[in-house]
XYZ file of C-alpha atoms in Angstrom:
595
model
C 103.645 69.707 -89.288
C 99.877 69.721 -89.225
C 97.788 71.935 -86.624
C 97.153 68.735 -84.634
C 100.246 67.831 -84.298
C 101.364 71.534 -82.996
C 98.080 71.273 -80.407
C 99.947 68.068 -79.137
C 103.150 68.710 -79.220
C 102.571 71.065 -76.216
C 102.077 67.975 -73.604
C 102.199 70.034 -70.494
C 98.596 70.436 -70.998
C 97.463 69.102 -73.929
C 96.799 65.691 -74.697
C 98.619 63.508 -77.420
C 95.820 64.085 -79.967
C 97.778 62.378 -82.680
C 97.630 58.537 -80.568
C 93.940 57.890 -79.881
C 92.393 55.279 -78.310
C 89.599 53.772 -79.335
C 87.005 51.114 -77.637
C 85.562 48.913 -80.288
C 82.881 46.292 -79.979
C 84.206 43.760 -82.758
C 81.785 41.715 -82.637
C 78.713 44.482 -83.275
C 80.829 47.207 -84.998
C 83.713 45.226 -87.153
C 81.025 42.368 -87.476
C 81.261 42.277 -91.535
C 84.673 42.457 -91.398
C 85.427 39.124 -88.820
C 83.070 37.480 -91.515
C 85.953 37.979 -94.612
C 88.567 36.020 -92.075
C 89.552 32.400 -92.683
C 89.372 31.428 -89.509
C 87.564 32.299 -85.767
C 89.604 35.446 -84.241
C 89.652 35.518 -80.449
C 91.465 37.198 -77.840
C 94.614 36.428 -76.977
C 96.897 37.336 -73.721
C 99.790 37.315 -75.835
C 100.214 40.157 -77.834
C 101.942 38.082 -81.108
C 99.025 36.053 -81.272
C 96.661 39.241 -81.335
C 98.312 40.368 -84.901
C 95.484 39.105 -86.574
C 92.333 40.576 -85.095
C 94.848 43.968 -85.143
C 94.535 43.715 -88.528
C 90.607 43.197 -88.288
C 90.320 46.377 -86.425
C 92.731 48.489 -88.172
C 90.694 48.113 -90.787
C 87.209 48.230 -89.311
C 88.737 51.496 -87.627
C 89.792 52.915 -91.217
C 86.417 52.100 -92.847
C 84.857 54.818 -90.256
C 87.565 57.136 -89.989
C 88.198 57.778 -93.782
C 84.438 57.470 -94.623
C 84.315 60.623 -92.237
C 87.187 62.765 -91.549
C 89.333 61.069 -94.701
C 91.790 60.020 -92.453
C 93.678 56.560 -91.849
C 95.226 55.181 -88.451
C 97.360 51.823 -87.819
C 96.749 49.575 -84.629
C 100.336 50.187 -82.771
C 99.231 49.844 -78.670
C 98.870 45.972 -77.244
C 94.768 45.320 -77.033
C 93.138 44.866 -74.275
C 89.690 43.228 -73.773
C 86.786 42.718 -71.874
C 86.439 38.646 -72.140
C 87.001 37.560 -68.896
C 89.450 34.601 -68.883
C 89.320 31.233 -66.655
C 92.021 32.103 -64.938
C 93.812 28.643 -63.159
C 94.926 28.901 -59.482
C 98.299 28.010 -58.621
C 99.615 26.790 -55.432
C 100.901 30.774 -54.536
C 96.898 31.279 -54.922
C 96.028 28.638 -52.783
C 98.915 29.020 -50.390
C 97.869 33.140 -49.599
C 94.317 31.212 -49.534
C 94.871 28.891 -46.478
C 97.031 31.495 -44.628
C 93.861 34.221 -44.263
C 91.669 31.076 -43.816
C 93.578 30.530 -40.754
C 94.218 33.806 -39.861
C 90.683 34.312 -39.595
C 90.399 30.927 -37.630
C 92.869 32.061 -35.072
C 90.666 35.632 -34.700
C 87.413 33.621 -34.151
C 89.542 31.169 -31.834
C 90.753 34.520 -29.574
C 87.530 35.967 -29.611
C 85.616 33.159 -28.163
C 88.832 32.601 -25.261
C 88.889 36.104 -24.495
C 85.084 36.409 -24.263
C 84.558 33.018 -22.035
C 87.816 32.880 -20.085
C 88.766 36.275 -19.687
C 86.337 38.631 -19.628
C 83.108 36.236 -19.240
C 84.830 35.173 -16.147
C 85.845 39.221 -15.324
C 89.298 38.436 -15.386
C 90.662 41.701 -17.160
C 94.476 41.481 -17.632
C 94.953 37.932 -17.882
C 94.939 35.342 -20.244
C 97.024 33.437 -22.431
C 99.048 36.259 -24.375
C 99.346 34.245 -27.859
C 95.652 33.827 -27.519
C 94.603 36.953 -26.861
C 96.840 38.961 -29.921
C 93.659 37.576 -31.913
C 91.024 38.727 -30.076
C 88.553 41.211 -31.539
C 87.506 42.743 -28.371
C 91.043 42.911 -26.896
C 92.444 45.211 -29.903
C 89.222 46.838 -30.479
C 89.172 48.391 -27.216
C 93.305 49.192 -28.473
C 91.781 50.760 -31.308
C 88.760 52.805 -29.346
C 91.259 53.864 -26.627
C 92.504 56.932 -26.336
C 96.049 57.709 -27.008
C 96.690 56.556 -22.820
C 100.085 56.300 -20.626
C 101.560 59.417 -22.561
C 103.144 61.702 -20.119
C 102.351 65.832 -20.778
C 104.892 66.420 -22.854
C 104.167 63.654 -25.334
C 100.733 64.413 -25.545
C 101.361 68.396 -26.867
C 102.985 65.909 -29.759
C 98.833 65.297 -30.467
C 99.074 68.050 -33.679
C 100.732 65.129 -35.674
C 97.137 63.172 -35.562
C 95.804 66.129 -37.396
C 98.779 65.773 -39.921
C 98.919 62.283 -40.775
C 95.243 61.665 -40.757
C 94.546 65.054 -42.967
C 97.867 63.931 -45.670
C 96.495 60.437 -45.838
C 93.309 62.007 -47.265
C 95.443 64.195 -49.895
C 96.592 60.994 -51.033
C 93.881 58.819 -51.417
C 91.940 61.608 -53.706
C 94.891 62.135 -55.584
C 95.180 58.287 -56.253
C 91.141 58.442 -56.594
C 92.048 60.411 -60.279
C 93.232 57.686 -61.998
C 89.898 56.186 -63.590
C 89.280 60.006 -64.807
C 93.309 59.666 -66.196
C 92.804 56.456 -68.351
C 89.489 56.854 -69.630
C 88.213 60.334 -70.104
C 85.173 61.391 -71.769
C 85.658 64.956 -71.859
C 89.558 66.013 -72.736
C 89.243 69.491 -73.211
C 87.482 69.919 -70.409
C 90.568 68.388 -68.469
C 93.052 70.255 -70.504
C 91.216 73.970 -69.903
C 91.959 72.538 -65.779
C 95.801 73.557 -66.113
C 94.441 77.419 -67.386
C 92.725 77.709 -63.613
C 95.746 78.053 -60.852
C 93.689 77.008 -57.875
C 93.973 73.474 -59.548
C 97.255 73.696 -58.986
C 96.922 72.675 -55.926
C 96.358 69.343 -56.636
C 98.500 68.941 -59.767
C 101.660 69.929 -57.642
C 100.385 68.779 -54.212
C 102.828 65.641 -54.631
C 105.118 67.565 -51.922
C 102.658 67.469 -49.455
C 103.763 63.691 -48.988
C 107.050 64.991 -47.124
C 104.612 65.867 -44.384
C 105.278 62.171 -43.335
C 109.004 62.446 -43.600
C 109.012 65.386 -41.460
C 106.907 63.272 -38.860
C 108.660 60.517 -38.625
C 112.377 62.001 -38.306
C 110.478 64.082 -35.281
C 109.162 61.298 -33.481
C 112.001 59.152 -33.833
C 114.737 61.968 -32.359
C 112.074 62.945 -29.966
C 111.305 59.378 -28.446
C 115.095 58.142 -28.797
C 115.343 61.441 -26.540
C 112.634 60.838 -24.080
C 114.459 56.656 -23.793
C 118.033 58.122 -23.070
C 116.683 59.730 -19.938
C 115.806 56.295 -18.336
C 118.858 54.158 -20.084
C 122.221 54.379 -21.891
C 121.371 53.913 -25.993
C 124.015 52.054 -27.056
C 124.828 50.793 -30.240
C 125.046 46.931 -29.452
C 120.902 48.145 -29.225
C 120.618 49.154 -32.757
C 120.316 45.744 -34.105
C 117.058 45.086 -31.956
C 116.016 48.604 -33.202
C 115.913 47.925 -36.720
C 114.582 44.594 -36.424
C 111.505 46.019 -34.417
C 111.100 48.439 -36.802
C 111.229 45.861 -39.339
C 108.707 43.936 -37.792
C 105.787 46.532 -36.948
C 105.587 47.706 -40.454
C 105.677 44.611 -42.332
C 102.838 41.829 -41.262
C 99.987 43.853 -42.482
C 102.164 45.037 -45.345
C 103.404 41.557 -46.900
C 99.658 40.630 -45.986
C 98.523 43.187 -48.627
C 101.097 42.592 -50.891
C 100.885 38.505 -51.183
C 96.873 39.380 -51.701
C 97.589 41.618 -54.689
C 99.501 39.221 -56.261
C 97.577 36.279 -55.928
C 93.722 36.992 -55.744
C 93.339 40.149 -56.526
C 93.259 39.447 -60.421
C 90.000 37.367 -59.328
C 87.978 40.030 -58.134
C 86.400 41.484 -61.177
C 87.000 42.286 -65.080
C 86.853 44.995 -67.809
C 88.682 46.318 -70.562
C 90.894 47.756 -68.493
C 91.571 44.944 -66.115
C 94.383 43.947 -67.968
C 96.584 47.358 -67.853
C 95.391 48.677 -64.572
C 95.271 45.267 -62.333
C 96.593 42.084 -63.904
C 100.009 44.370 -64.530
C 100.206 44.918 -60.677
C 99.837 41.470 -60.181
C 102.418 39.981 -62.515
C 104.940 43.077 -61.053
C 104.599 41.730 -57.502
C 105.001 37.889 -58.446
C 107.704 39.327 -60.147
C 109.237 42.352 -57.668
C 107.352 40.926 -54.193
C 110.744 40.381 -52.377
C 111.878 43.838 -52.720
C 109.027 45.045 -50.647
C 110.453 42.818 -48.134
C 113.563 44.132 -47.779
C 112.085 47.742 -48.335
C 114.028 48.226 -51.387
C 111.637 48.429 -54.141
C 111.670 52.329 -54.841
C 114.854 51.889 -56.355
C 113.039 49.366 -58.664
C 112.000 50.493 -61.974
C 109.288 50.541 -62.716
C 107.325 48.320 -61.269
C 103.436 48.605 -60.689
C 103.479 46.664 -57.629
C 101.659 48.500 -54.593
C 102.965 52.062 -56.134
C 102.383 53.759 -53.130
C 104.463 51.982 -50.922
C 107.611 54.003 -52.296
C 106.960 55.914 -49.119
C 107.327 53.312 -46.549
C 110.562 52.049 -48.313
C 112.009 55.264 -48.227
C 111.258 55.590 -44.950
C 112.559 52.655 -43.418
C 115.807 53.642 -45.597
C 115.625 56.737 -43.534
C 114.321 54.751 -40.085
C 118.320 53.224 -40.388
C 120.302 56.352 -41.314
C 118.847 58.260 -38.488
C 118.642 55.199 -35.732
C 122.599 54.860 -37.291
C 123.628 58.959 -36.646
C 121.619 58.716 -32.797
C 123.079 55.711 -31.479
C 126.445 55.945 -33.147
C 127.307 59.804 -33.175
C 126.838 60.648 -28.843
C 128.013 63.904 -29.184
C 125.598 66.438 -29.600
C 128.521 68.648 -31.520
C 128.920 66.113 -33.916
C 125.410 65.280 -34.286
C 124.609 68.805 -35.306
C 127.516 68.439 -37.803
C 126.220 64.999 -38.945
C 122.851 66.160 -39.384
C 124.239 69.482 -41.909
C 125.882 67.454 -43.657
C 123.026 64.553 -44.441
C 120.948 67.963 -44.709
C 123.404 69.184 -47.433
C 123.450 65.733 -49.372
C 119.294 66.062 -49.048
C 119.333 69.094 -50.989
C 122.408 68.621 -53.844
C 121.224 65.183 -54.579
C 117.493 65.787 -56.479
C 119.373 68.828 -57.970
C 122.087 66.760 -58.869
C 119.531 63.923 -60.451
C 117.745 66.746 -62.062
C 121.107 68.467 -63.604
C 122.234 65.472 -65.098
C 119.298 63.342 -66.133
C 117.816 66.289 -67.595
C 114.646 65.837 -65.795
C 112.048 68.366 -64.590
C 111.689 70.886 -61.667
C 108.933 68.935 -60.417
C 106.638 65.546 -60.995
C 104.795 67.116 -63.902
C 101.043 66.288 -63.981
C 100.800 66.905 -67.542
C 97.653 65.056 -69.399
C 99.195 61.985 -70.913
C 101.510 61.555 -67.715
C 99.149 60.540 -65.065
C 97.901 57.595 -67.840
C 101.655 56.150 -67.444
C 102.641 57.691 -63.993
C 105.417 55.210 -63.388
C 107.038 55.787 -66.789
C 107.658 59.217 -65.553
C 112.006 59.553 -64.796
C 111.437 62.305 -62.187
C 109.256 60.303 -60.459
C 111.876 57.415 -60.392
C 114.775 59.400 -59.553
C 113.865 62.411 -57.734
C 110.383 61.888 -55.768
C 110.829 58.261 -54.753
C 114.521 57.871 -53.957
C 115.018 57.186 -50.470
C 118.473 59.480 -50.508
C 116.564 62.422 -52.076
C 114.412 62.774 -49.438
C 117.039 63.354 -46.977
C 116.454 67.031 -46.396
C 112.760 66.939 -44.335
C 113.935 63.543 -42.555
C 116.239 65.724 -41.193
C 115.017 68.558 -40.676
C 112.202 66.656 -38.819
C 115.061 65.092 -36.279
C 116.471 68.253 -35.749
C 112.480 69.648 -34.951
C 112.413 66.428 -32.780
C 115.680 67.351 -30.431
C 114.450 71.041 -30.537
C 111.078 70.254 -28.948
C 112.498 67.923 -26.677
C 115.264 70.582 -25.556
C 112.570 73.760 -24.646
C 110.381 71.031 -23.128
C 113.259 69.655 -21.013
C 114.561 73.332 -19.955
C 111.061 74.785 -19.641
C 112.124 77.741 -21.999
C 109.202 80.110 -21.749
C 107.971 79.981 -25.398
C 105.280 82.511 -24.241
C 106.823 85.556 -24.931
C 106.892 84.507 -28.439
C 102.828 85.116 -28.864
C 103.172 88.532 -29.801
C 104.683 87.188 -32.950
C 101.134 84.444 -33.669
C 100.082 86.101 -36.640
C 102.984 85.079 -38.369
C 102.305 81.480 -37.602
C 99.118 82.511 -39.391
C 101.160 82.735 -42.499
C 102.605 78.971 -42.847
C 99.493 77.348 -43.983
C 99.214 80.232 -46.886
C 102.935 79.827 -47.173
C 102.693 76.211 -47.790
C 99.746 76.258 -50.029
C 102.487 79.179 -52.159
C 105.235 76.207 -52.404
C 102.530 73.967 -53.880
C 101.300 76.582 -56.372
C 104.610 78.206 -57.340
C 105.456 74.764 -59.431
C 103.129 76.104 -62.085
C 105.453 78.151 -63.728
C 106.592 75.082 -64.906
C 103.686 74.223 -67.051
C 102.988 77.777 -68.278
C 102.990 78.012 -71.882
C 106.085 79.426 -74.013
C 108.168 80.163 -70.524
C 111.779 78.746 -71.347
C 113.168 77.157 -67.741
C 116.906 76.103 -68.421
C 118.045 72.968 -66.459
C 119.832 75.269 -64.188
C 116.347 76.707 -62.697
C 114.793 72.895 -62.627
C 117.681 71.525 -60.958
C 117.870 75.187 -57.957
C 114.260 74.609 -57.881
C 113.944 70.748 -57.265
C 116.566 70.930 -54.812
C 115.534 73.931 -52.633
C 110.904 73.187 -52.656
C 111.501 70.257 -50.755
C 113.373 71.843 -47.578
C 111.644 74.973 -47.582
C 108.332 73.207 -47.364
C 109.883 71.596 -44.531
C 110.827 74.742 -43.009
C 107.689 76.311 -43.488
C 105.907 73.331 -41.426
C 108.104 72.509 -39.116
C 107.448 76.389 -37.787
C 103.709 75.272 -38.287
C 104.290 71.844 -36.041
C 106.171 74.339 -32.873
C 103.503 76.863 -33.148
C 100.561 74.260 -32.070
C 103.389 72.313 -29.980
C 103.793 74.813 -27.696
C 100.502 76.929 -28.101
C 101.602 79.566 -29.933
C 98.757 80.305 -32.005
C 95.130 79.227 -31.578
C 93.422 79.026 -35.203
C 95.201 75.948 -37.076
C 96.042 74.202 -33.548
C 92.391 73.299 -32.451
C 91.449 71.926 -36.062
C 94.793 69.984 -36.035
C 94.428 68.961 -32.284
C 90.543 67.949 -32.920
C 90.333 64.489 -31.021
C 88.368 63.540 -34.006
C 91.325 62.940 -35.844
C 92.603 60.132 -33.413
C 90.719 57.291 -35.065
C 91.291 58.498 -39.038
C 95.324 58.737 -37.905
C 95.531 54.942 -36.066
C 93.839 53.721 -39.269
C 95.650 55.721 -41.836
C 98.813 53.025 -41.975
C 95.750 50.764 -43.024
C 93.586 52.812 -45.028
C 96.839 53.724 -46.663
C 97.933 50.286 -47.489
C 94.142 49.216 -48.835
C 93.207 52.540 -51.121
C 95.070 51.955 -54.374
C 93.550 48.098 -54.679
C 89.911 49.846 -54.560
C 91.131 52.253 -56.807
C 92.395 50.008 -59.006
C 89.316 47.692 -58.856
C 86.897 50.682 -60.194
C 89.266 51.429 -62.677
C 89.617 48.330 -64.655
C 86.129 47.263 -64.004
C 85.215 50.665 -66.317
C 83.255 49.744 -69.219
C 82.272 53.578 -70.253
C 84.565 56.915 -70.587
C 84.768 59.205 -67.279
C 83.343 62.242 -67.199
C 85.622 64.816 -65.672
C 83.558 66.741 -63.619
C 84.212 68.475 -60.367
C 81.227 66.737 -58.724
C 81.955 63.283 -59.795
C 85.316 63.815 -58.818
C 84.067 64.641 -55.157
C 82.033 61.503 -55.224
C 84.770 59.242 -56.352
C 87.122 60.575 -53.951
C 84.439 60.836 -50.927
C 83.369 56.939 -52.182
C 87.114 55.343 -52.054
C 87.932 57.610 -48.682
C 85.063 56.200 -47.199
C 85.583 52.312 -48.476
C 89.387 52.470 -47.408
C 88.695 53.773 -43.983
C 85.373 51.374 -43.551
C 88.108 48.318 -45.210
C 90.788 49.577 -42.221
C 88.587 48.629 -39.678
C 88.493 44.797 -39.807
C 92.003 44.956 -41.324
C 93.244 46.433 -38.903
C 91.277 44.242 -36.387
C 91.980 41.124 -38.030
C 94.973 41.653 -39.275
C 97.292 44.466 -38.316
C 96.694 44.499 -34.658
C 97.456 40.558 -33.631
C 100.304 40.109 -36.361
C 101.623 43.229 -34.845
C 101.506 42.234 -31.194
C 102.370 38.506 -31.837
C 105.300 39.556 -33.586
C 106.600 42.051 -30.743
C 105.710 39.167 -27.927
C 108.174 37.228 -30.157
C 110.387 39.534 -30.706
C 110.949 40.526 -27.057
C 110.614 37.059 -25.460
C 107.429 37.547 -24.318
C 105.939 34.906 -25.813
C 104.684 32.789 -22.936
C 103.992 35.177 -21.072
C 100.217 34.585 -19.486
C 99.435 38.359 -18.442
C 99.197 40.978 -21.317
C 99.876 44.621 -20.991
C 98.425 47.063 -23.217
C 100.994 48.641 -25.256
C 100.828 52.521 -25.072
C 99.947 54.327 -28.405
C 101.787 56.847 -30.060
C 102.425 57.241 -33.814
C 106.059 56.859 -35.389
C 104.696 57.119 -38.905
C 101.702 55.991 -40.650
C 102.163 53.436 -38.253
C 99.935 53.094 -34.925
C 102.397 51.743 -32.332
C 105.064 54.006 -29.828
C 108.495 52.875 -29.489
C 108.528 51.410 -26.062
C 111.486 50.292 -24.158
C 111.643 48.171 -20.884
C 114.685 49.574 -19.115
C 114.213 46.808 -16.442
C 114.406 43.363 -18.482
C 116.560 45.365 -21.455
C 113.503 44.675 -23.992
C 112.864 47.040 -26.640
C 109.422 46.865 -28.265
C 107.867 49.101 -30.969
């Protein structure tokens, strides 16, 4: 085995120095050798019909490589090039097409009603309701409002605004690494990054992302709490549940998906445009209805909106828990319910990891972030709806326990003498992030027993570890993470985040097949990049969520709960269930739910 080959066989932080890639201008660099062909060579989509001009630069490529390090290479990877193709619209192009074009029609339509009839004739509260979903004004005084018509107790819920809108972040700049992961310039300087530990914060900061799953199983026990106290939740209600739930996720959602796979392969080119874009859009031609039915992380692998793993997960979750509330009305048996799904949460990713063989965590390793969703424990582990059970759950049972010492007024005071130890989660969660490293440490043996305790155990315990975080700020426990998390700054980043979480990745993926150089990897122009796509998919939110989110949203709930024709609107009170902007709201009156 030759020295490179024992650099590279190390992958956990080396790169795979023995498959390189190369970009090649044939028509300048492999010019003499196009002119000993029969025939014109061109770029092909079609990988068969390439075989030819592989052959031109295999041996362009070996002319160089032997005249200078005497060694020889073979063209194995499909090509990809920077001609830009006349790409023909179809009728799912031009169908996506007319539906923004009226969309848009509709928002100038409400905008001019609501600004002559409404309020140009100071009639505030009425209106045609259809009319008015589309108004820009209406939803952007929605979006400027405060979080309104929350009683006391819901509003010491305000630390999740901190939560959501600070994880949202994490995951855009993680995302914001992949034009640095297909096309660096500097490799060693990215494989000396796994010898410094505080970059393991980022490598392993994939858990973070249960932040939401602890959130949402909170908010959902919590409000299904704060309903029973006004009506009886029965089951024949679950239906109209789901469906709501159903419904205020997926407008803006399918709006974002039927985009990427129709005109987003129009918006630019590069060598790259072919495996980082035109990929995504043949996958969600392809894998489009499982997004629908919130099915598609049990789809692999697919490139189609990657990050929306999360929201099908969690809407796999939404049902389980709405299912053990409604059905289960004993609060013995819901405790016992809730161990067991809490049990299943942790054997199941060690059970994956056992007997798949897979790894402790979602290894970062050099030459895994350029095929991320080739990676197994990925597939099975970190995107399975059923292996994140555990922090769904343990955010329900945070939900009821908040609710509980709210509804009994249990002094939670005489706890304070105990606030330094609160002090210790966010330490204590940055330790679960870092202690994944072992895993890529060199010559340390971990046996599949280890992986699989480990991959089953990380997930819960950073659960834990918040949850104490989320009742220390809940009920004022401490005073040095609560006001940064309770900062009414973070109001505006969390209502956008469902948004700015939905746009990011097409940005992202935008820059990165547009590349026509190598990426340096340094830590400034990784700042940049990340502060540049934060900024765009926040800035983007705005009139998506405006024009978009907002009156598909409300039209669909005045559908939903018969309110269609209804003349006078009533501004629906804010509260976050997820990524999502929108409280659960239930008429106890008419028998309407709403979301």
């Amino acid at each position: 085995m030759t020295p490179q080959n024992n650099y590279s066989e190390y992958n956990n932080k080396h790169f795979n120095h023995t498959f390189l890639r190369h970009g090649v201008c044939v028509t300048r660099s492999c010019k003499r050798f196009l002119q000993n062909t029969t025939k014109p060579i061109t770029y092909s989509n079609t990988d068969t019909e390439n075989a030819e001009l592989k052959l031109v630069i295999e041996e362009c490529l070996n002319d160089s490589l032997w005249n200078n390090y005497e060694l020889k290479c073979r063209v194995t990877a499909p090509l990809y090039c920077n001609e830009r193709e006349e790409r023909q619209k179809d009728s799912g192009d031009l169908a996506v097409g007319v539906f923004l074009l009226v969309l848009l029609t509709l928002n100038v339509i409400g905008s001019l009603y609501d600004a002559i009839f409404v309020r140009g004739q100071n009639k505030p509260g009425s209106g045609n309701g259809v009319l008015l979903c589309f108004s820009v004004p209406h939803n952007f005084s929605r979006l400027m409002r405060p979080y309104a018509d929350l009683g006391p107790r819901e509003q010491r819920l305000k630390v999740f605004h901190g939560l959501r809108a600070m994880t949202t972040l994490g995951v855009i700049h993680c995302h914001s690494l992949l034009p640095f992961a297909i096309a660096p310039e500097n490799v060693l300087f990215v494989e000396n990054l796994y010898n410094n530990m505080a970059n393991y914060i980022f490598l392993n900061g994939t858990i973070v992302v249960q932040t939401f799953f602890i959130m949402s199983g909170c908010l959902l026990s919590y409000k299904l709490e704060m309903l029973a106290e006004k009506r009886e939740i029965k089951w024949t209600l679950l239906p109209k549940i789901l469906i709501i739930t159903w419904a205020k996720l997926t407008p803006s959602y399918m709006v974002v998906l039927a985009t990427s796979a129709t005109w987003l392969r129009y918006t630019s080119s590069g060598p790259f445009w072919k495996l980082v874009v035109l990929r995504e859009v043949e996958d969600c031609r392809a894998d489009g209805w499982s997004h629908v039915l919130y099915i598609n992380n049990y789809l692999d692998p697919t490139q189609c909106l990657p990050q929306a793993w999360y929201l099908a997960a969690n809407m796999q979750l939404y049902i389980l828990g709405y299912c053990t509330f409604v059905i289960i009305k004993s609060p013995k048996y819901r405790k016992v319910a809730l161990t067991i799904l809490f049990i299943i949460g942790v054997v199941t990713p060690m059970a994956h990891t056992y007997f798949q063989n897979l790894e402790a965590v979602v290894m970062m390793t050099p030459e895994a972030v350029r095929s991320f969703l080739n990676n197994p424990t990925f597939h099975h582990v970190y995107k399975r709806g059923h292996t994140n059970i555990a922090n769904f759950v343990l955010g329900i049972a945070l939900g009821f326990l908040i609710y509980r010492l709210q509804k009994n007024e249990v002094n939670i005071q005489k706890y304070k003498k105990y606030r330094h130890l609160f002090l210790l989660t966010v330490p204590a969660i940055l330790g679960t992030i870092i202690v994944g490293s072992v895993f890529y440490i060199d010559g340390i043996y971990t046996s599949v027993y280890t992986k699989a305790i480990y991959s089953g155990l990380i997930k819960p315990i950073y659960g834990v570890i918040l949850a104490i975080l989320v009742i220390g700020c809940v009920f004022e426990i401490e005073n040095v993470y609560r006001p940064i998390l309770e900062w009414d700054g973070w109001k505006l980043p969390a209502k956008l985040s469902y948004c700015a979480f939905l746009l990011h990745v097409a940005f992202i993926r935008i820059a990165t097949g547009s590349l026509r150089t190598l990426m340096p990897f340094t830590y400034l122009l990784v700042a940049e990049t990340t502060i540049a796509f934060i900024v765009l998919s926040y800035l983007a939110a705005i009139p998506f969520w405006l024009l978009v989110d907002a009156p598909l949203t409300e039209l669909l709930q005045k559908i939903l709960t018969g309110k269609l024709c209804q003349t006078e609107t009533k501004v629906i009170p804010e509260n976050d269930l997820t990524l999502k902007n929108n409280v659960k709201v239930f008429n106890s009156e008419e028998g309407n739910a709403s979301v």
